[in-house]
Amino acid sequence: MSAQGYEEELRSERSHVAGLYARLDAERTRVRGAYEAALRGNGETPMERDVEVRALSSEAKRLDVADAGLCFGRLDTESGGQLYIGRIGLFDEENAYDPVLLDWRAPAARAFYVATGANPENMRRRRQFHTRGRQVLDFTDEVFGRPGEDERGDTALLAAVNAPRGAGMRDIVATIQAEQDEIIRLDHPGVLVIEGGPGTGKTVVALHRVAYLLYTQRERMERHGVLVVGPNPAFLDHIGRVLPSLGESDVVFMTPGDLLPGMRVTAEDTPEAARLKGSLRILDVLAAAVADRQRLPEQPVPITLGDVTVRIDAETAEWAIEEARASGRPHNEARAVFTEIVTYVLTERAIARIGRGWLTREDRKAWEELRTDLLKQLAEDERFTAAVDELWPVLTPETLLAELYSSPERLRAAGADQALWRAQGDAWTVPDVPLLDELVDLLGRDKAVDKAAERVAERQRRAEAEYAADVMDAMKLDREEMDEDVMLAAENLLYAEDLADRFVERDTRDLAERAAADRDWTYRHIVVDEAQELSEMDWRVLMRRCPGRSFTVVGDLAQRRSAAGATSWDAMLEPYVPGRWVYRSLSVNYRTPAEIMAVAAALLAEFAPGLQPPESVRSCGVEPWSRRVTEEELRPAIEEFVQEEAGREGTSVVIGPPGVPGAVRPAETKGLEFDAVLVVEPMRILADGPRGAAELYVALTRATQRLGVLHQGRLPRALAGLGAPAGARPA
């Protein structure tokens, strides 16, 4: 194409894309108008209005996120047609079924990602736009069927991976490759495991797969949403705008420390404690800890009923415990059975003594009347209540687990390892969260408390209805003074119950907010990133949250640092989804240049020789470097790196063990990427055993352009061949 022809095409494309934005703005105005009308109400019931308001709110969000890169490409068919591909779909005003912009997830858009010169998918040309805001800056064409033209297919991809990194992950929907696209659109109802080394785009693939599933299975998924689990808050911030930028907002983002509503846990455990808590064997410990709180009295407990004294002895308590456990109910719910048995024994004994000589069981009416009186006395007897609380207490997960951890005696009674002991029992760590979640089911609720709350709510509702009726009485108008053509009496507009509803606080939270706050919420699909870090207990939590067992699991066994994490996918998944999980791997590293990946691969060969590193698709032309410094030189050398990178476009980070000034730990950078990385004291990172080797591997593979290493002592063998920086500075 000549320069003149290119400029004419560019002007034409700019005009066309401007027209798409005009259509987007018109659609946005229409939806906002409908939303405001729905808020005012159009005669429908409150429930119908709420449904319509929620639907229009969701549609408005979908349109609002489409501004950046609304249209990113075009397909020219062999028959002469043109298909514009974008973030969302837009349709012709006159023909609602004729798309003027094709949603990237639509089946017809698949050729944009998979067409090659060898298999053009009935396409003649693929055009990719480079945009900034609403402006098309330029475009790249790939014409199929011409010798050698198919080799130009990576042009847009390489431009994307070589671009400087920003504060958050950029979706690469325009540059998804055929290997990735096949996984995104895989039709599998169970668990899909995507394994790939650093920079293979596995996280991007997983998020785009979610967007694709939400698009193709909207009706099945929209009422329950999707959960995305990531390793840490920084990672979730990093990826948090990808799905919204693709038009999806009904997604909940959590770390393993957030999975129990009301908790935001980030503290780590020692490797040994994490291993013990992550194993399914901890289930026996939890069950034993609960059973340990169901106790026999050390001495009989005297209870006064009428003018006699009866006792809760060990035999009575033992029978009550056996019956309560046999009920199969959770601990707090089984308390009612325990109380019922103890109450029965005490009242029977009291009746027998009180009625001695004048009352027999044949006189059932008198017997039951006396029992009723004694039951009332028991219900008001503080000593009886205290005894039941002592022998079968109402427990919360937090109370039970905190008291277990802080008591060597309780740990022994539960058969737990003393490595779980800590002075402050409620100093929660991330591995505690699945245990607390498990205890929610083991303990259950206290039904008496729930019923009391229901009674209070019902009394409040009746009071509100009565108040509303009084308001209506005050609003009644004298009909003789009314203009019948204009005015209506208040009772013709509202019933008291309807007016009372106005006082009820409505749940206006969107789906993501409601799901995140509800422990019993179940999701239609769950994405787990850095899944190699999850323990057996973590998987129990997630399987509870997704009864349909629909998962996209993303990980890299080579990067596992948790002592309780996965050593194989089969061991973790087969117990839950036997025969219902499939494995796919990504082998091409789009992020880490070959110069840096060679160093990381040498380390991988030492600590995990059976694992294959991904193959880098590009070079950066800058060799990694190392520099030995004294203790006095370390801080100035770090500051020099920071200042040097501050003058460049892009992002940078200093990674090191605790105590290194200005450094973050390797675990905090998992899943993140930076233009430049400085790794400090790699031998100290390695000193943490197998976990340290995985952390150093993570640190070495975060850079997209430049990698430097500072060390005071010797270097790890895999890094020994690194040269000095150019001059005295990082290259």
XYZ file of C-alpha atoms in Angstrom:
731
model
C 0.000 0.000 0.000
C 1.389 3.384 -0.979
C 1.859 6.133 1.553
C -1.002 8.076 -0.009
C -3.250 5.033 0.019
C -2.365 4.369 3.649
C -3.287 7.935 4.661
C -6.614 7.686 2.842
C -7.357 4.373 4.575
C -6.382 5.830 7.928
C -8.764 8.780 7.458
C -11.532 6.382 6.479
C -10.968 4.172 9.511
C -10.881 7.166 11.834
C -14.215 8.325 10.447
C -15.731 4.864 10.808
C -14.546 4.447 14.396
C -15.823 7.950 15.232
C -19.215 6.802 13.966
C -19.058 3.773 16.274
C -18.356 6.051 19.230
C -21.324 8.215 18.245
C -23.485 5.103 18.260
C -22.043 4.137 21.664
C -22.883 7.580 23.053
C -26.442 7.371 21.694
C -26.921 3.938 23.231
C -25.523 5.184 26.520
C -27.987 8.100 26.516
C -30.881 5.742 25.758
C -29.954 3.389 28.606
C -29.512 6.228 31.086
C -32.935 7.581 30.169
C -34.509 4.170 30.623
C -32.683 3.811 33.950
C -34.051 7.115 35.249
C -37.547 6.176 34.095
C -37.257 2.819 35.873
C -36.234 4.577 39.083
C -39.388 6.686 38.906
C -41.481 3.571 38.335
C -43.925 2.811 35.531
C -46.738 1.111 37.387
C -44.985 -2.206 37.849
C -44.507 -3.907 41.193
C -41.495 -2.937 43.378
C -39.854 -6.281 42.583
C -40.278 -5.787 38.831
C -38.887 -2.284 39.134
C -35.847 -3.519 41.078
C -35.132 -6.152 38.426
C -35.354 -3.578 35.648
C -33.176 -1.074 37.529
C -30.491 -3.693 38.139
C -30.507 -4.800 34.494
C -30.218 -1.244 33.202
C -27.495 -0.431 35.728
C -25.501 -3.422 34.519
C -25.976 -2.380 30.899
C -24.849 1.175 31.699
C -21.659 -0.166 33.288
C -21.012 -2.344 30.238
C -21.264 0.691 27.971
C -19.199 2.924 30.251
C -16.132 0.662 30.176
C -16.034 0.466 26.377
C -14.553 3.927 25.752
C -10.902 2.850 25.703
C -10.263 0.842 22.569
C -13.916 0.365 21.611
C -12.874 -0.999 18.211
C -9.456 -2.616 17.810
C -9.564 -4.400 14.479
C -11.208 -5.417 11.246
C -11.596 -8.620 9.271
C -12.032 -8.580 5.499
C -13.751 -11.694 4.210
C -12.895 -13.412 0.936
C -16.341 -12.429 -0.354
C -15.608 -8.732 0.164
C -17.378 -8.174 3.504
C -15.927 -6.316 6.460
C -16.305 -7.173 10.148
C -15.188 -4.663 12.762
C -14.124 -6.305 16.035
C -14.409 -4.599 19.407
C -14.772 -4.781 23.141
C -18.572 -4.988 23.038
C -21.193 -5.510 20.356
C -23.147 -2.643 18.779
C -26.083 -3.094 16.435
C -27.689 -1.175 13.617
C -30.511 1.103 14.747
C -32.875 -0.082 12.023
C -31.953 -3.777 12.199
C -31.381 -4.954 15.761
C -29.845 -8.191 14.490
C -27.244 -6.568 12.225
C -23.988 -5.882 14.164
C -21.990 -2.831 13.194
C -19.360 -3.821 15.780
C -18.769 -7.477 16.569
C -18.115 -8.451 20.178
C -14.697 -10.117 20.368
C -16.249 -13.149 22.078
C -18.762 -13.818 19.323
C -18.078 -16.987 17.270
C -17.812 -14.870 14.128
C -14.861 -12.996 15.707
C -12.792 -16.130 16.285
C -10.981 -15.786 12.965
C -9.469 -12.529 14.197
C -7.292 -14.587 16.557
C -6.769 -17.895 14.784
C -6.524 -17.075 11.072
C -3.104 -17.655 9.482
C -1.757 -17.698 5.959
C -1.926 -21.496 5.981
C -5.506 -21.493 7.362
C -7.105 -18.114 6.644
C -10.590 -19.110 7.925
C -12.175 -17.611 4.768
C -10.583 -14.250 5.534
C -8.538 -12.105 3.187
C -7.133 -9.556 5.609
C -6.717 -8.904 9.318
C -6.306 -5.270 10.308
C -5.298 -4.248 13.829
C -5.773 -0.695 15.065
C -3.425 1.154 17.382
C -5.573 3.573 19.385
C -5.247 6.142 22.114
C -8.511 7.059 23.781
C -11.033 7.458 20.954
C -8.404 8.199 18.332
C -7.060 5.675 15.805
C -3.323 6.403 15.567
C -2.383 3.836 12.924
C -3.056 0.297 11.799
C -1.239 -2.868 10.742
C -2.467 -5.139 7.946
C -1.889 -8.832 7.521
C -2.995 -10.045 4.092
C -3.525 -13.798 3.888
C -2.594 -15.945 0.906
C 0.518 -14.025 -0.160
C 3.920 -15.716 0.195
C 5.449 -14.913 3.553
C 2.619 -12.657 4.665
C 1.483 -15.046 7.390
C 4.826 -14.518 9.148
C 3.748 -10.982 9.950
C 1.062 -12.186 12.331
C 3.071 -11.416 15.462
C 3.542 -7.726 14.639
C 0.789 -6.460 16.932
C 1.660 -8.974 19.636
C 5.313 -7.985 19.774
C 4.309 -4.326 19.881
C 2.116 -5.128 22.880
C 4.673 -7.144 24.826
C 7.455 -4.638 24.159
C 5.340 -1.675 25.288
C 6.244 -0.172 28.697
C 4.263 -1.586 31.619
C 1.668 0.569 33.343
C 0.125 0.422 36.781
C -2.345 -2.325 35.872
C -2.531 -5.258 33.523
C -3.589 -4.228 30.042
C -6.029 -6.611 28.418
C -4.489 -7.976 25.222
C -7.762 -8.942 23.592
C -6.463 -7.612 20.278
C -3.318 -9.723 20.395
C -4.483 -13.069 21.743
C -2.725 -15.801 19.849
C -4.187 -19.002 18.402
C -2.735 -21.174 21.215
C -4.390 -18.935 23.776
C -7.641 -18.470 21.872
C -8.201 -22.233 21.698
C -8.066 -22.404 25.491
C -10.288 -19.347 25.941
C -13.063 -20.917 23.876
C -12.638 -24.500 25.108
C -16.027 -26.114 25.634
C -15.492 -28.033 28.869
C -18.047 -28.008 31.710
C -15.699 -29.070 34.504
C -12.265 -27.913 35.610
C -9.758 -26.562 33.107
C -6.136 -26.409 34.291
C -3.922 -23.958 32.411
C -0.259 -24.348 33.259
C 2.405 -22.064 31.917
C 5.686 -20.589 32.957
C 6.337 -16.899 33.569
C 5.145 -14.583 30.828
C 3.064 -17.133 28.929
C -0.095 -15.062 29.371
C -1.953 -17.661 31.432
C -3.631 -15.047 33.622
C -4.763 -13.050 30.611
C -6.091 -16.233 29.027
C -8.020 -17.123 32.191
C -9.632 -13.685 32.460
C -10.582 -13.629 28.802
C -12.025 -17.115 29.222
C -14.244 -15.760 31.987
C -15.413 -12.928 29.746
C -16.079 -15.456 26.991
C -18.093 -17.727 29.309
C -20.081 -14.787 30.643
C -20.877 -13.839 27.061
C -21.785 -17.315 25.784
C -23.483 -18.562 28.973
C -24.949 -15.304 30.223
C -28.282 -16.699 31.368
C -26.633 -19.493 33.381
C -24.026 -17.302 35.033
C -25.460 -13.835 35.505
C -27.520 -14.613 38.631
C -24.564 -16.050 40.536
C -21.506 -14.382 39.012
C -17.878 -15.401 38.885
C -15.218 -15.513 41.608
C -11.586 -14.736 40.774
C -9.062 -15.817 43.424
C -5.569 -14.348 43.283
C -2.492 -14.646 45.505
C -2.421 -11.165 47.054
C -4.164 -7.762 46.978
C -1.464 -6.219 44.759
C -2.081 -8.880 42.131
C -5.851 -8.352 42.254
C -5.330 -4.602 41.821
C -3.080 -5.430 38.877
C -5.680 -7.512 37.053
C -8.760 -5.834 38.496
C -9.569 -3.704 35.469
C -9.221 -6.352 32.777
C -12.694 -7.874 33.068
C -14.486 -4.540 33.524
C -12.648 -3.282 30.426
C -14.127 -6.249 28.555
C -17.631 -5.311 29.637
C -17.961 -7.660 32.613
C -18.692 -6.361 36.119
C -20.447 -9.250 37.917
C -17.108 -10.583 39.106
C -15.820 -10.887 42.677
C -12.066 -10.595 43.289
C -10.618 -12.225 46.429
C -7.439 -13.613 47.892
C -7.453 -16.861 49.915
C -7.403 -14.635 53.011
C -10.710 -13.001 51.995
C -12.812 -16.107 51.401
C -14.666 -15.821 54.710
C -16.796 -12.638 54.762
C -15.622 -10.100 57.300
C -12.004 -11.281 57.218
C -9.099 -9.672 55.367
C -6.117 -11.790 56.340
C -2.648 -11.335 54.828
C -0.285 -12.668 57.520
C 1.651 -15.818 56.682
C 2.381 -18.866 58.819
C 5.618 -20.711 59.329
C 6.088 -23.387 56.638
C 5.433 -26.175 59.164
C 2.238 -24.599 60.509
C 1.037 -23.910 56.958
C 1.690 -27.539 56.000
C -0.247 -28.853 59.011
C -3.204 -26.529 58.504
C -3.341 -27.140 54.767
C -3.568 -30.923 55.012
C -6.942 -32.672 55.114
C -5.726 -34.359 58.297
C -6.566 -31.133 60.109
C -10.250 -32.086 59.697
C -9.811 -34.736 62.390
C -8.240 -32.132 64.662
C -11.164 -29.731 64.165
C -13.741 -32.448 64.814
C -11.880 -33.509 67.960
C -11.614 -29.889 69.127
C -15.384 -29.514 68.831
C -16.002 -32.816 70.617
C -13.638 -31.723 73.401
C -15.995 -28.834 74.209
C -18.901 -31.278 74.766
C -18.053 -32.179 78.329
C -19.158 -34.238 81.333
C -19.478 -32.454 84.694
C -16.583 -33.089 87.054
C -19.062 -33.059 89.940
C -22.886 -33.389 89.805
C -24.538 -29.990 89.315
C -27.463 -29.397 91.739
C -30.583 -27.737 90.296
C -33.548 -26.711 92.486
C -37.004 -27.422 91.034
C -40.009 -26.683 93.203
C -39.015 -27.831 96.677
C -36.633 -30.569 95.558
C -33.049 -30.655 94.296
C -32.048 -32.751 91.309
C -28.607 -33.115 89.787
C -26.995 -33.122 86.338
C -24.605 -36.022 86.784
C -22.040 -37.551 84.438
C -24.401 -40.357 83.409
C -27.115 -37.901 82.362
C -24.678 -35.684 80.464
C -23.129 -38.700 78.726
C -26.542 -39.869 77.480
C -27.385 -36.348 76.308
C -24.051 -36.032 74.479
C -24.542 -39.379 72.735
C -28.033 -38.417 71.572
C -26.926 -34.967 70.427
C -24.007 -36.368 68.414
C -26.194 -39.109 66.943
C -28.584 -36.453 65.602
C -25.988 -35.577 62.976
C -26.605 -31.870 63.482
C -23.813 -29.288 63.738
C -22.629 -28.569 67.262
C -24.685 -25.435 67.979
C -27.850 -26.948 66.511
C -27.318 -30.232 68.382
C -27.259 -28.257 71.633
C -31.067 -28.311 71.495
C -30.999 -32.131 71.595
C -28.514 -32.103 74.481
C -30.686 -29.632 76.404
C -33.841 -31.620 75.686
C -32.364 -34.832 77.096
C -30.998 -33.153 80.222
C -34.308 -31.326 80.733
C -36.248 -34.563 80.373
C -34.123 -36.366 82.965
C -34.281 -33.504 85.494
C -38.038 -32.978 85.199
C -38.761 -36.713 85.371
C -36.680 -37.002 88.542
C -38.274 -33.910 90.063
C -41.832 -35.038 89.258
C -41.166 -38.449 90.749
C -39.989 -36.886 94.016
C -42.559 -34.087 94.176
C -45.469 -36.411 93.362
C -44.363 -39.279 95.584
C -47.442 -40.773 97.245
C -50.067 -38.794 95.301
C -49.142 -38.590 91.582
C -48.790 -41.447 89.110
C -48.191 -41.539 85.362
C -51.776 -42.656 84.844
C -52.825 -39.128 85.814
C -51.362 -37.749 82.583
C -53.001 -34.329 82.814
C -51.609 -33.563 86.271
C -48.244 -35.016 85.302
C -47.977 -32.777 82.215
C -49.186 -29.710 84.095
C -46.422 -30.237 86.655
C -43.888 -30.826 83.868
C -44.925 -27.554 82.189
C -44.431 -25.675 85.444
C -41.001 -27.244 85.983
C -39.942 -26.459 82.402
C -40.725 -22.791 83.009
C -38.632 -22.881 86.165
C -35.708 -24.457 84.297
C -35.908 -21.877 81.533
C -35.511 -19.132 84.146
C -32.916 -20.923 86.268
C -29.546 -19.219 85.851
C -27.655 -22.164 87.320
C -29.221 -24.554 84.798
C -28.383 -22.211 81.918
C -24.804 -21.853 83.160
C -24.465 -25.633 83.445
C -25.652 -26.188 79.864
C -23.284 -23.450 78.676
C -20.429 -25.209 80.444
C -21.241 -28.709 79.194
C -22.372 -27.828 75.642
C -21.440 -24.186 74.948
C -22.546 -22.161 71.940
C -19.325 -21.767 69.951
C -18.152 -19.492 67.159
C -15.415 -20.560 64.736
C -13.186 -17.726 65.944
C -13.598 -18.565 69.620
C -13.028 -22.291 69.183
C -9.936 -21.953 66.987
C -8.336 -19.144 69.007
C -8.744 -21.083 72.270
C -7.386 -24.225 70.596
C -4.231 -22.499 69.319
C -3.464 -20.779 72.617
C -3.866 -23.876 74.813
C -1.319 -26.708 74.745
C -3.814 -28.821 76.718
C -6.587 -28.345 74.156
C -4.150 -29.061 71.313
C -3.204 -32.356 72.975
C -6.848 -33.240 73.569
C -7.595 -32.672 69.883
C -4.594 -34.719 68.758
C -2.961 -31.662 67.185
C 0.723 -30.976 66.655
C 2.140 -28.504 69.184
C 3.621 -26.576 66.227
C 0.147 -25.008 65.960
C 0.483 -23.339 69.366
C 0.747 -19.568 69.505
C 0.402 -17.142 72.378
C -2.225 -14.969 70.669
C -4.787 -17.424 69.404
C -6.685 -14.972 67.220
C -3.609 -13.610 65.390
C -5.101 -14.959 62.170
C -3.005 -16.115 59.233
C -4.099 -17.008 55.699
C -4.027 -20.794 56.373
C -6.497 -20.218 59.240
C -9.236 -19.005 56.880
C -10.222 -22.421 55.437
C -10.240 -23.842 58.978
C -12.591 -21.106 60.153
C -14.746 -21.725 57.098
C -14.851 -25.443 57.884
C -15.940 -24.669 61.433
C -18.910 -22.671 60.159
C -20.355 -25.971 58.954
C -19.130 -28.032 61.916
C -20.655 -25.639 64.443
C -23.733 -24.413 62.603
C -26.020 -21.794 64.012
C -27.729 -21.380 67.337
C -31.377 -21.866 66.310
C -32.696 -20.226 69.484
C -30.817 -17.033 68.644
C -32.077 -17.121 65.046
C -35.696 -17.577 66.130
C -35.429 -14.713 68.582
C -34.094 -12.484 65.795
C -36.970 -13.543 63.533
C -39.488 -12.659 66.235
C -37.930 -9.217 66.657
C -38.005 -8.632 62.887
C -41.670 -9.672 62.681
C -42.654 -7.332 65.548
C -40.792 -4.519 63.814
C -42.588 -5.201 60.532
C -45.999 -5.128 62.244
C -45.143 -1.873 63.995
C -44.127 -0.309 60.680
C -47.377 -1.417 59.054
C -49.421 0.056 61.919
C -47.483 3.309 61.651
C -48.093 3.375 57.905
C -51.829 2.869 58.461
C -51.865 5.840 60.852
C -50.090 7.942 58.224
C -52.722 6.997 55.648
C -55.533 7.950 58.001
C -53.959 11.375 58.362
C -53.661 11.672 54.570
C -57.312 10.907 53.796
C -59.027 13.733 51.964
C -62.618 14.898 52.073
C -63.976 13.443 48.815
C -66.591 16.202 48.527
C -63.781 18.752 48.173
C -61.823 16.692 45.628
C -61.702 17.324 41.931
C -62.424 13.767 40.783
C -60.747 14.351 37.429
C -57.454 15.262 39.054
C -57.091 13.907 42.567
C -57.253 10.513 44.195
C -57.635 9.516 47.827
C -54.475 8.290 49.507
C -55.910 4.804 50.031
C -56.431 4.471 46.259
C -52.708 4.931 45.750
C -51.275 2.862 48.581
C -52.128 0.081 50.941
C -50.668 0.176 54.422
C -48.371 -2.795 53.654
C -47.110 -1.016 50.518
C -46.349 2.110 52.486
C -44.641 0.042 55.157
C -42.370 -1.342 52.456
C -41.125 2.214 51.913
C -39.584 2.059 55.382
C -37.770 -1.211 54.706
C -34.107 -0.779 53.920
C -33.607 -2.198 50.429
C -30.516 -4.093 49.406
C -29.167 -1.877 46.628
C -25.788 -3.594 46.395
C -24.782 -5.040 43.051
C -24.198 -8.761 42.597
C -20.469 -8.605 43.321
C -21.033 -6.777 46.616
C -23.777 -9.161 47.738
C -21.759 -12.250 46.810
C -18.614 -11.065 48.608
C -20.583 -10.500 51.823
C -22.414 -13.853 51.833
C -20.520 -16.921 53.027
C -23.185 -19.222 51.582
C -23.159 -17.611 48.136
C -22.419 -20.077 45.342
C -20.772 -19.095 42.060
C -21.314 -20.496 38.597
C -17.595 -20.333 37.804
C -14.381 -19.759 39.741
C -10.983 -18.709 38.415
C -7.994 -19.588 40.594
C -4.706 -17.909 39.734
C -1.373 -19.033 41.201
C -3.290 -22.210 42.023
C -0.132 -24.134 42.870
C -0.123 -22.272 46.213
C -3.524 -23.536 47.345
C -3.690 -26.241 49.988
C -6.081 -29.163 50.222
C -8.113 -27.147 52.726
C -8.237 -24.143 50.383
C -9.730 -26.381 47.709
C -12.450 -27.538 50.112
C -13.523 -23.920 50.558
C -13.613 -23.275 46.822
C -15.488 -26.469 46.019
C -18.159 -25.406 48.532
C -18.482 -22.085 46.742
C -19.051 -23.766 43.356
C -21.346 -26.814 43.551
C -21.282 -27.107 39.746
C -17.495 -27.626 39.852
C -16.861 -25.190 36.980
C -13.310 -23.833 37.347
C -10.509 -22.272 35.370
C -7.309 -23.104 37.258
C -4.119 -21.243 36.409
C -0.708 -22.049 37.812
C 2.893 -23.092 37.445
C 4.182 -25.890 39.653
C 7.712 -24.524 39.242
C 6.702 -21.373 41.131
C 5.149 -23.167 44.140
C 6.427 -21.684 47.377
C 3.820 -22.918 49.873
C 4.662 -26.027 51.888
C 0.985 -26.966 51.620
C 0.659 -26.222 47.904
C 0.191 -28.546 44.939
C 2.872 -30.974 43.876
C 0.578 -32.295 41.139
C -2.789 -31.200 39.742
C -4.090 -34.740 39.855
C -3.616 -35.027 43.626
C -5.518 -31.805 44.271
C -8.397 -32.161 41.808
C -9.156 -35.845 41.322
C -10.849 -36.239 44.762
C -13.375 -33.532 43.834
C -13.811 -33.863 40.058
C -12.747 -37.383 39.092
C -12.498 -37.533 35.324
C -13.916 -34.006 34.956
C -10.752 -31.972 34.638
C -8.568 -31.342 31.605
C -5.046 -29.985 31.298
C -3.693 -27.446 28.814
C -0.237 -25.894 28.757
C 1.148 -22.652 27.371
C 4.697 -22.918 26.147
C 5.533 -19.501 24.688
C 6.846 -16.743 26.948
C 5.628 -13.412 25.605
C 6.849 -11.325 28.536
C 10.324 -12.361 29.625
C 13.055 -11.755 27.025
C 15.371 -14.620 26.110
C 18.372 -12.993 27.810
C 16.588 -12.969 31.194
C 14.801 -16.285 30.748
C 18.136 -18.042 30.205
C 19.166 -17.085 33.747
C 15.854 -18.188 35.254
C 15.942 -21.446 33.290
C 19.374 -22.253 34.724
C 17.956 -21.842 38.244
C 14.893 -23.959 37.382
C 17.154 -26.749 36.121
C 18.770 -26.908 39.552
C 15.749 -26.979 41.875
C 13.117 -28.542 39.549
C 14.974 -30.409 36.799
C 11.826 -32.209 35.633
C 10.042 -28.988 34.664
C 10.469 -27.352 31.264
C 10.816 -23.539 31.151
C 8.754 -21.634 28.568
C 10.424 -20.525 25.351
C 10.813 -16.763 25.027
C 9.395 -15.289 21.848
C 11.614 -12.218 21.827
C 14.934 -10.672 22.823
C 15.444 -7.290 24.413
C 19.094 -6.769 23.469
C 20.094 -6.024 27.082
C 22.033 -8.639 29.050
C 21.249 -9.162 32.757
C 24.034 -8.000 35.053
C 25.308 -8.567 38.578
C 27.365 -6.392 40.883
C 29.054 -7.244 44.141
C 28.894 -4.531 46.807
C 29.958 -4.040 50.389
C 27.460 -3.472 53.187
C 28.144 0.275 53.001
C 27.651 0.310 49.211
C 24.354 -1.596 49.187
C 21.934 1.241 49.949
C 23.590 3.737 47.543
C 23.560 1.074 44.811
C 19.837 0.498 45.294
C 19.160 4.242 45.239
C 21.213 4.542 42.052
C 19.030 1.910 40.356
C 15.826 3.624 41.499
C 16.977 7.032 40.251
C 18.150 5.595 36.939
C 14.791 3.916 36.303
C 12.807 6.968 37.400
C 14.151 8.738 34.329
C 12.852 6.035 31.999
C 9.375 5.232 30.789
C 7.785 2.233 32.463
C 7.862 0.597 35.887
C 10.563 -0.849 38.116
C 10.885 -2.708 41.404
C 13.518 -3.769 43.922
C 13.029 -7.360 45.154
C 14.873 -8.808 48.110
C 14.640 -10.629 51.459
C 13.334 -8.880 54.597
C 15.589 -6.075 55.800
C 16.750 -4.843 52.396
C 15.985 -1.099 52.199
C 13.233 -0.243 49.732
C 12.755 -3.878 48.632
C 9.571 -5.946 48.404
C 9.548 -9.668 49.026
C 9.336 -11.968 45.990
C 5.927 -13.290 47.078
C 4.476 -9.786 46.789
C 5.375 -9.623 43.085
C 3.757 -12.902 42.031
C 1.777 -12.425 38.846
C 3.137 -8.894 38.353
C 5.474 -7.570 35.687
C 7.875 -4.614 35.507
C 10.105 -3.108 32.870
C 13.122 -3.272 35.171
C 13.874 -5.452 38.201
C 16.717 -5.302 40.707
C 17.154 -8.505 42.719
C 19.089 -7.982 45.948
C 20.895 -10.709 47.926
C 19.703 -13.769 45.954
C 21.573 -16.155 48.293
C 19.491 -14.932 51.239
C 16.323 -15.565 49.215
C 17.562 -19.057 48.378
C 18.318 -19.775 52.033
C 14.624 -20.460 52.649
C 14.922 -23.961 51.183
C 12.609 -25.114 48.365
C 10.356 -22.132 48.965
C 13.352 -19.816 48.567
C 14.282 -21.353 45.197
C 10.735 -20.810 43.924
C 10.770 -17.223 45.211
C 14.065 -16.457 43.475
C 12.640 -17.924 40.252
C 9.651 -15.605 40.610
C 11.910 -12.591 41.231
C 14.073 -13.314 38.181
C 11.095 -13.594 35.834
C 9.280 -10.341 36.622
C 11.309 -8.145 34.218
C 10.244 -7.416 30.650
C 13.335 -5.405 29.667
C 16.128 -5.104 32.249
C 17.379 -7.283 35.126
C 20.123 -6.488 37.626
C 21.442 -8.307 40.692
C 23.187 -6.863 43.764
C 24.953 -9.172 46.208
C 27.388 -8.941 49.106
C 28.494 -12.575 49.263
C 28.727 -15.196 46.569
C 26.115 -15.652 43.850
C 23.966 -18.768 43.373
C 25.537 -21.096 40.834
C 22.812 -20.398 38.254
C 23.654 -16.671 38.361
C 27.412 -17.018 38.482
C 27.826 -16.268 34.788
C 26.225 -12.816 34.915
C 28.473 -10.038 33.717
C 29.066 -6.640 35.237
C 26.782 -3.724 34.353
C 27.840 -1.452 31.536
C 30.131 1.131 33.121
C 29.207 1.411 36.764
C 25.458 1.536 36.155
C 22.608 -0.780 35.235
C 22.246 -1.135 31.505
